Coordinates of C-alpha atoms in Angstrom, one line a residue:
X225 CA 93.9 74.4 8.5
X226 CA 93.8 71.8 10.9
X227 CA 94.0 73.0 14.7
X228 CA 96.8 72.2 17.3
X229 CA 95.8 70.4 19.9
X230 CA 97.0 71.5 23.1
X231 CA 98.2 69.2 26.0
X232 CA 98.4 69.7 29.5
X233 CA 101.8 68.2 31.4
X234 CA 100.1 66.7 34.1
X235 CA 103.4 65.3 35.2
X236 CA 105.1 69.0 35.1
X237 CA 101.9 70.5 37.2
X238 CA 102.2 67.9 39.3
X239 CA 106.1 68.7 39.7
X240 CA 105.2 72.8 40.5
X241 CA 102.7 71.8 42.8
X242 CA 105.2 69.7 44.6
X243 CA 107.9 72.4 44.7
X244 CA 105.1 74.9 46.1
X245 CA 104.0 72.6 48.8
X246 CA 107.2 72.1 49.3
X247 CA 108.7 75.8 49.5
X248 CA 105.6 76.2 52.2
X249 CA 106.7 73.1 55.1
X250 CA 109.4 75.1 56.4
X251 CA 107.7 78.1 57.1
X252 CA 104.6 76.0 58.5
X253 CA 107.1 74.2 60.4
X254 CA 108.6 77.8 61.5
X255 CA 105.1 79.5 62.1
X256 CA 104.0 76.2 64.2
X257 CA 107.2 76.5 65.7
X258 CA 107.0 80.6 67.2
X259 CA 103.2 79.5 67.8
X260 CA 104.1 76.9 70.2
X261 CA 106.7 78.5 71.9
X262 CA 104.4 81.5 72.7
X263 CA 101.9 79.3 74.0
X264 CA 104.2 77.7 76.3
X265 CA 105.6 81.3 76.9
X266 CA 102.2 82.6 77.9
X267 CA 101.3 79.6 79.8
X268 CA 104.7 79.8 81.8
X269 CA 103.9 83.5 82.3
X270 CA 99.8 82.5 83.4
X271 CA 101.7 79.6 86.1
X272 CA 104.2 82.2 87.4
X273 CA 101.7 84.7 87.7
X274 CA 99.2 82.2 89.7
X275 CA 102.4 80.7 91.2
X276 CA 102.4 84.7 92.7
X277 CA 99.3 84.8 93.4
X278 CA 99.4 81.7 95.7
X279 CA 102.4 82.9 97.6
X280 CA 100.8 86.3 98.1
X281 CA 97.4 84.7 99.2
X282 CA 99.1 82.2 101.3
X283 CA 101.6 85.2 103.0
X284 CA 98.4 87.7 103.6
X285 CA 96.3 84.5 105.8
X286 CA 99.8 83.9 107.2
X287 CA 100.1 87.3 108.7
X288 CA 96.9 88.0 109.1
X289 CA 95.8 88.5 112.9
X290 CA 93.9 86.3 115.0
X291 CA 91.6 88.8 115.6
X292 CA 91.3 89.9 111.8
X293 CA 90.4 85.8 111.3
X294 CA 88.1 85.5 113.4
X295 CA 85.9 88.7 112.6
X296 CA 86.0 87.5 109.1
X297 CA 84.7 84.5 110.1
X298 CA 82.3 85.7 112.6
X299 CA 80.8 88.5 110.6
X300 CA 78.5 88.7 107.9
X301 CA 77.1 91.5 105.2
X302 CA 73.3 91.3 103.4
X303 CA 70.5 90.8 105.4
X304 CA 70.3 93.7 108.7
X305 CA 66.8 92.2 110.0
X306 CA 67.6 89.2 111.6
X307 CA 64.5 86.9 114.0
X308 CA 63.7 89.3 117.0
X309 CA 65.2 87.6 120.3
X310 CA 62.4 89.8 122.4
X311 CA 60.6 88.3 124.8
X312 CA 56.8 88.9 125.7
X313 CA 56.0 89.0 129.4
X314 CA 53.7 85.9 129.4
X315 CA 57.2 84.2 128.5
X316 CA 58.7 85.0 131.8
X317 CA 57.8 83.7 135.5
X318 CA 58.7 86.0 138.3
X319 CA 60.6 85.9 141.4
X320 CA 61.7 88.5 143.7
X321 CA 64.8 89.4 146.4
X322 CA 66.1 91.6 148.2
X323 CA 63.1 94.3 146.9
X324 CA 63.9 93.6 143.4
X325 CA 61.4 91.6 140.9
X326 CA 63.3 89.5 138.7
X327 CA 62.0 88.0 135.2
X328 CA 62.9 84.8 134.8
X329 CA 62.4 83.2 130.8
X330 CA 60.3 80.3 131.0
X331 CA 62.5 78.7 127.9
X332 CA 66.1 78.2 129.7
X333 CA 69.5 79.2 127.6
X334 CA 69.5 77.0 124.9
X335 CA 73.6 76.8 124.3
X336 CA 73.2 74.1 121.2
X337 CA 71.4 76.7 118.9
X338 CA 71.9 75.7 115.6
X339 CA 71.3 79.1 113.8
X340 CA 74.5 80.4 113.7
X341 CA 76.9 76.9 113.5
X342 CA 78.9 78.2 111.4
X343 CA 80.3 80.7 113.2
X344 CA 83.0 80.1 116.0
X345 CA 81.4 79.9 119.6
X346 CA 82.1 82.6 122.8
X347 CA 83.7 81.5 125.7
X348 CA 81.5 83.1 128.2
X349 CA 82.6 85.6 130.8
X350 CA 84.5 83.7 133.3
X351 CA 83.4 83.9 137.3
X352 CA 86.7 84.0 138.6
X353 CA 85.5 83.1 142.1
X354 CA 82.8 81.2 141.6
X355 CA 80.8 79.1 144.0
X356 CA 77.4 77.4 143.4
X357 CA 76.4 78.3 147.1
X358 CA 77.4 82.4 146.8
X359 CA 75.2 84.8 145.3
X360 CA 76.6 86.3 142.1
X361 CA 76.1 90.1 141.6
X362 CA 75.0 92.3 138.9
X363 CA 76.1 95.7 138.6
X364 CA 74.4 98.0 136.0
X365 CA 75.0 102.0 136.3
X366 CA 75.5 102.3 140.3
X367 CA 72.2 99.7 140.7
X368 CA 73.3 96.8 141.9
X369 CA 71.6 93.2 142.8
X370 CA 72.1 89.6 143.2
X371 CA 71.0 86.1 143.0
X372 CA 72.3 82.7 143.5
X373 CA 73.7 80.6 140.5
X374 CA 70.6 78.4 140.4
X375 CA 68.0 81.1 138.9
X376 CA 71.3 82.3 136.7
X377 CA 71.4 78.3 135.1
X378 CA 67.6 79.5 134.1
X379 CA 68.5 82.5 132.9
X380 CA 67.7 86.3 134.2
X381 CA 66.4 89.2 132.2
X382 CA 68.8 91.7 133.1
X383 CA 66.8 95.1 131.3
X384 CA 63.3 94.0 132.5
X385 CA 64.4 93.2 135.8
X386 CA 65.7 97.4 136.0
X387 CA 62.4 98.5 134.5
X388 CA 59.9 96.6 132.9
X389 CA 57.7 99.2 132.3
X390 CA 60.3 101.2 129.5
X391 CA 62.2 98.1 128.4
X392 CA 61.1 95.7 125.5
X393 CA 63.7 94.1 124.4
X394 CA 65.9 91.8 126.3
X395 CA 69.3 91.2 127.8
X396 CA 69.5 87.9 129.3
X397 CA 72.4 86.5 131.6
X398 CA 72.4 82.3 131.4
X399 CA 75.1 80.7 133.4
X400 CA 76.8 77.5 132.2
X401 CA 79.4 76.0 134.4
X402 CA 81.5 78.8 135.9
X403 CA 80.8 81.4 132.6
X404 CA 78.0 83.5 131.5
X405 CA 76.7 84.2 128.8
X406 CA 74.0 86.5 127.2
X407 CA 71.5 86.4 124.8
X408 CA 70.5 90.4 123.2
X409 CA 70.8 92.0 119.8
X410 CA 72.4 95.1 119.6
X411 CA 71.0 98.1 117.2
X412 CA 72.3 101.3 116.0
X413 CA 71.1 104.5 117.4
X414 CA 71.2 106.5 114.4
X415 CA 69.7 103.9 111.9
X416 CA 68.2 101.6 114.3
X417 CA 69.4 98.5 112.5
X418 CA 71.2 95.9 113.5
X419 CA 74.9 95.6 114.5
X420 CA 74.8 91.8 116.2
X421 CA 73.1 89.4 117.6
X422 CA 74.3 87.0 120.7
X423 CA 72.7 84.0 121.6
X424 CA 74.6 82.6 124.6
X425 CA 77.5 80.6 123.1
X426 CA 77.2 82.1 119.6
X427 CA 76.9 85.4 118.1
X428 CA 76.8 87.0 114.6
X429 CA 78.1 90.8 113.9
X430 CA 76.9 92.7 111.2
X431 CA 79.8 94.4 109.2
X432 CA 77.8 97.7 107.7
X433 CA 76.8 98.9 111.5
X434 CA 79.3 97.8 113.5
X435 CA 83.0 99.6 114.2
X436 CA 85.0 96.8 116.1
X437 CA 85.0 95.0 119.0
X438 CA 87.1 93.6 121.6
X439 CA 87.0 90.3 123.9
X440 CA 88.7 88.2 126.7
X441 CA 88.0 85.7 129.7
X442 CA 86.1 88.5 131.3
X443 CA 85.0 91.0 129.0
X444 CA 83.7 91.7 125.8
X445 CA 82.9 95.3 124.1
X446 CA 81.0 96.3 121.1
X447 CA 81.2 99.9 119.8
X448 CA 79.1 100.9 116.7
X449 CA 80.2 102.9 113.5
X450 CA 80.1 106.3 115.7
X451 CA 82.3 105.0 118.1
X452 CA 80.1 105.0 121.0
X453 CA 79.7 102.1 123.2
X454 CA 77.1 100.4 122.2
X455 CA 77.8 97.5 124.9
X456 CA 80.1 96.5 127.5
X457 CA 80.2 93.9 130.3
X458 CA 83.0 92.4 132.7
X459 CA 83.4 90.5 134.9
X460 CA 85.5 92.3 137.8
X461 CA 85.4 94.5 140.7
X462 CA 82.3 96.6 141.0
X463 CA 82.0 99.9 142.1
X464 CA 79.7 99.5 145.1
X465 CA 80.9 98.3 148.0
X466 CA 79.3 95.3 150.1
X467 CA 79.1 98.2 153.2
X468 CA 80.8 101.4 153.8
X469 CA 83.7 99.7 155.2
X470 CA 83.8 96.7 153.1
X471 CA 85.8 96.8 150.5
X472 CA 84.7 96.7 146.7
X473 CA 83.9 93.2 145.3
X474 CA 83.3 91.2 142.4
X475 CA 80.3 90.9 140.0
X476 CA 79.2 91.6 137.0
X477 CA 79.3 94.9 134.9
X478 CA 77.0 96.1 132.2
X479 CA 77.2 99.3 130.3
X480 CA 75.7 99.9 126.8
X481 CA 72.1 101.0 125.3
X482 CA 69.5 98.9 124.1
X483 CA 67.4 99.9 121.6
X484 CA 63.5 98.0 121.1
X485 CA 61.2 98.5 119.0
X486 CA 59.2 101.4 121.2
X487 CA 62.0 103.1 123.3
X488 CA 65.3 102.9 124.1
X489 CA 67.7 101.7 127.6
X490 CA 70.7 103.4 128.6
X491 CA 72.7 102.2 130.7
X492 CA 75.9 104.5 131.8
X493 CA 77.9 104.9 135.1
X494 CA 77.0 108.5 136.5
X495 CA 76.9 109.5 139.5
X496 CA 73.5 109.2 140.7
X497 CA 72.3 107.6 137.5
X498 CA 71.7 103.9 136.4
X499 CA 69.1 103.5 133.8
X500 CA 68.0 106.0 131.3
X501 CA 64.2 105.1 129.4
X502 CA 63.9 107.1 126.3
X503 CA 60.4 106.3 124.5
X504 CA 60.3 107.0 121.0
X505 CA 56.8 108.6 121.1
X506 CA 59.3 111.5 122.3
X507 CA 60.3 113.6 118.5
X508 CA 63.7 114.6 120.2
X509 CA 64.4 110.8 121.9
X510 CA 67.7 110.6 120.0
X511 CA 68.7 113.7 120.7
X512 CA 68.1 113.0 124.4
X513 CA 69.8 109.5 124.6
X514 CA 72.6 110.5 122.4
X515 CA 73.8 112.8 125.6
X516 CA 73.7 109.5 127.7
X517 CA 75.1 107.2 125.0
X518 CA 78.4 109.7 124.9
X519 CA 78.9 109.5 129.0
X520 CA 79.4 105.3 128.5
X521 CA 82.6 104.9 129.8
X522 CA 84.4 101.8 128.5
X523 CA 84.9 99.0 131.4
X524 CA 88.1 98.0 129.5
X525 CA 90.8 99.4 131.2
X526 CA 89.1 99.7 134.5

């Protein structure tokens, strides 16, 4: 018996396959259709949410203090062992007046350091009655002195001119126009690192060591992390007087401690006291200065 051939309708295949691709657009066209919206959705949501973000960011540097600014622009975090500004004493030439012996750097104040560029420069402490032929005044802890502007133009150690025999680091007064300005690096008692460095017209703080700080025309104050000030200087009235009648006049004011790398300066404003030299050879220096540190009044409101 012969057998049936069997034969494929391609043209009835062709037909289903049609009607099945056919059955399928619209729901492509509807899944394309929710896909794309809910990309746009989610990208509407991702600009609102930047949009947001913008306005918040924008709003918070709107608001944001002056002062808040500029210490996030004038501090840093990372590194805490900046170059040493000390100076050696075959760096310094020698003058003296008035029975005191002054140390005078044989580099002058250098006011276009490029080390710190980035960060916004100081104004200097303005000498509200200055004169290039009057002495200008330095009062540190009831000791007071003075020198004409000239030797100020080429700079004056301040803390080896009180006692070069404890102090090795440095505190320099350079005068530019009618301001001064200092050059010193500030340290922590309890850690001995660093909270800041000032070199005349620019400074850098240190966030990790340093609590705040404080500035204006004529002063400027640095307290570190315990609160203690770790440096303080105005220009104002002093507390000597010129004579026991005289009245009190103007000069400048220096508070603070200043730690080197073998002992330690305080300088406070007790009664009968104006420089404390604590030498870490001592085990209980901290303990000692830490008594001084605390009797630093701040020059602020006075």
């Amino acid at each position: 018996m012969a057998k049936k051939r069997k034969y494929i309708n391609k043209n009835h295949h062709s037909h289903k396959k049609k009607q099945i691709s056919e059955s399928k657009e619209p729901v492509k066209k509807k899944l394309n259709g929710v896909l794309d919206k809910g990309w746009k959705r989610v990208a509407a949501l991702l600009l609102i949410l930047g949009g947001i973000a913008s306005f918040i960011a924008i709003q918070n540097e709107w608001l944001k203090s002056s002062k808040k600014k500029f210490e996030e622009q004038t501090t840093e975090s990372g590194s805490l062992n900046p170059p040493k500004l000390n100076y050696s004493n075959s760096q310094y030439s020698q003058i003296s007046n008035d029975g005191f012996k002054f140390f005078i750097p044989r580099i002058p104040p250098n006011f276009d350091s490029k080390t710190n560029k980035r960060f916004p420069p100081i104004i200097g402490l303005h000498v509200i009655d200055f004169n290039i032929n009057n002495p200008i005044y330095v009062d540190c802890g009831n000791r007071i002195f003075y020198l004409t502007p000239q030797y100020f133009h080429k700079g004056v150690d301040i803390l080896k001119t009180l006692g070069d025999s404890c102090s090795n680091t440095s505190l320099i007064l350079g005068l530019k126009g009618d301001r001064l300005y200092i050059s010193t690096e500030f340290k922590r008692l309890q850690n001995e690192e660093t909270m800041g460095i000032i070199e005349y017209n620019h400074w850098t703080l240190f966030k990790e060591n340093i609590l705040t700080y404080r500035y204006n025309d004529t002063m400027l104050e640095v307290r570190d992390k315990q609160n203690k000030i770790a440096f303080s200087i105005k220009y104002g009235q002093t507390s000597m007087m010129r004579t026991k009648k005289g009245p009190p006049f103007n000069g400048v004011i220096i508070r603070g401690y200043f730690l080197g790398d073998t002992s330690l300066t305080v300088i406070n404003s007790q009664p009968g006291f104006f420089r404390g030299c604590f030498l870490k050879s001592d085990p209980n220096w901290k303990q000692k200065a830490a008594v001084e540190i605390s009797k630093i009044k701040s020059l602020w409101n006075n």
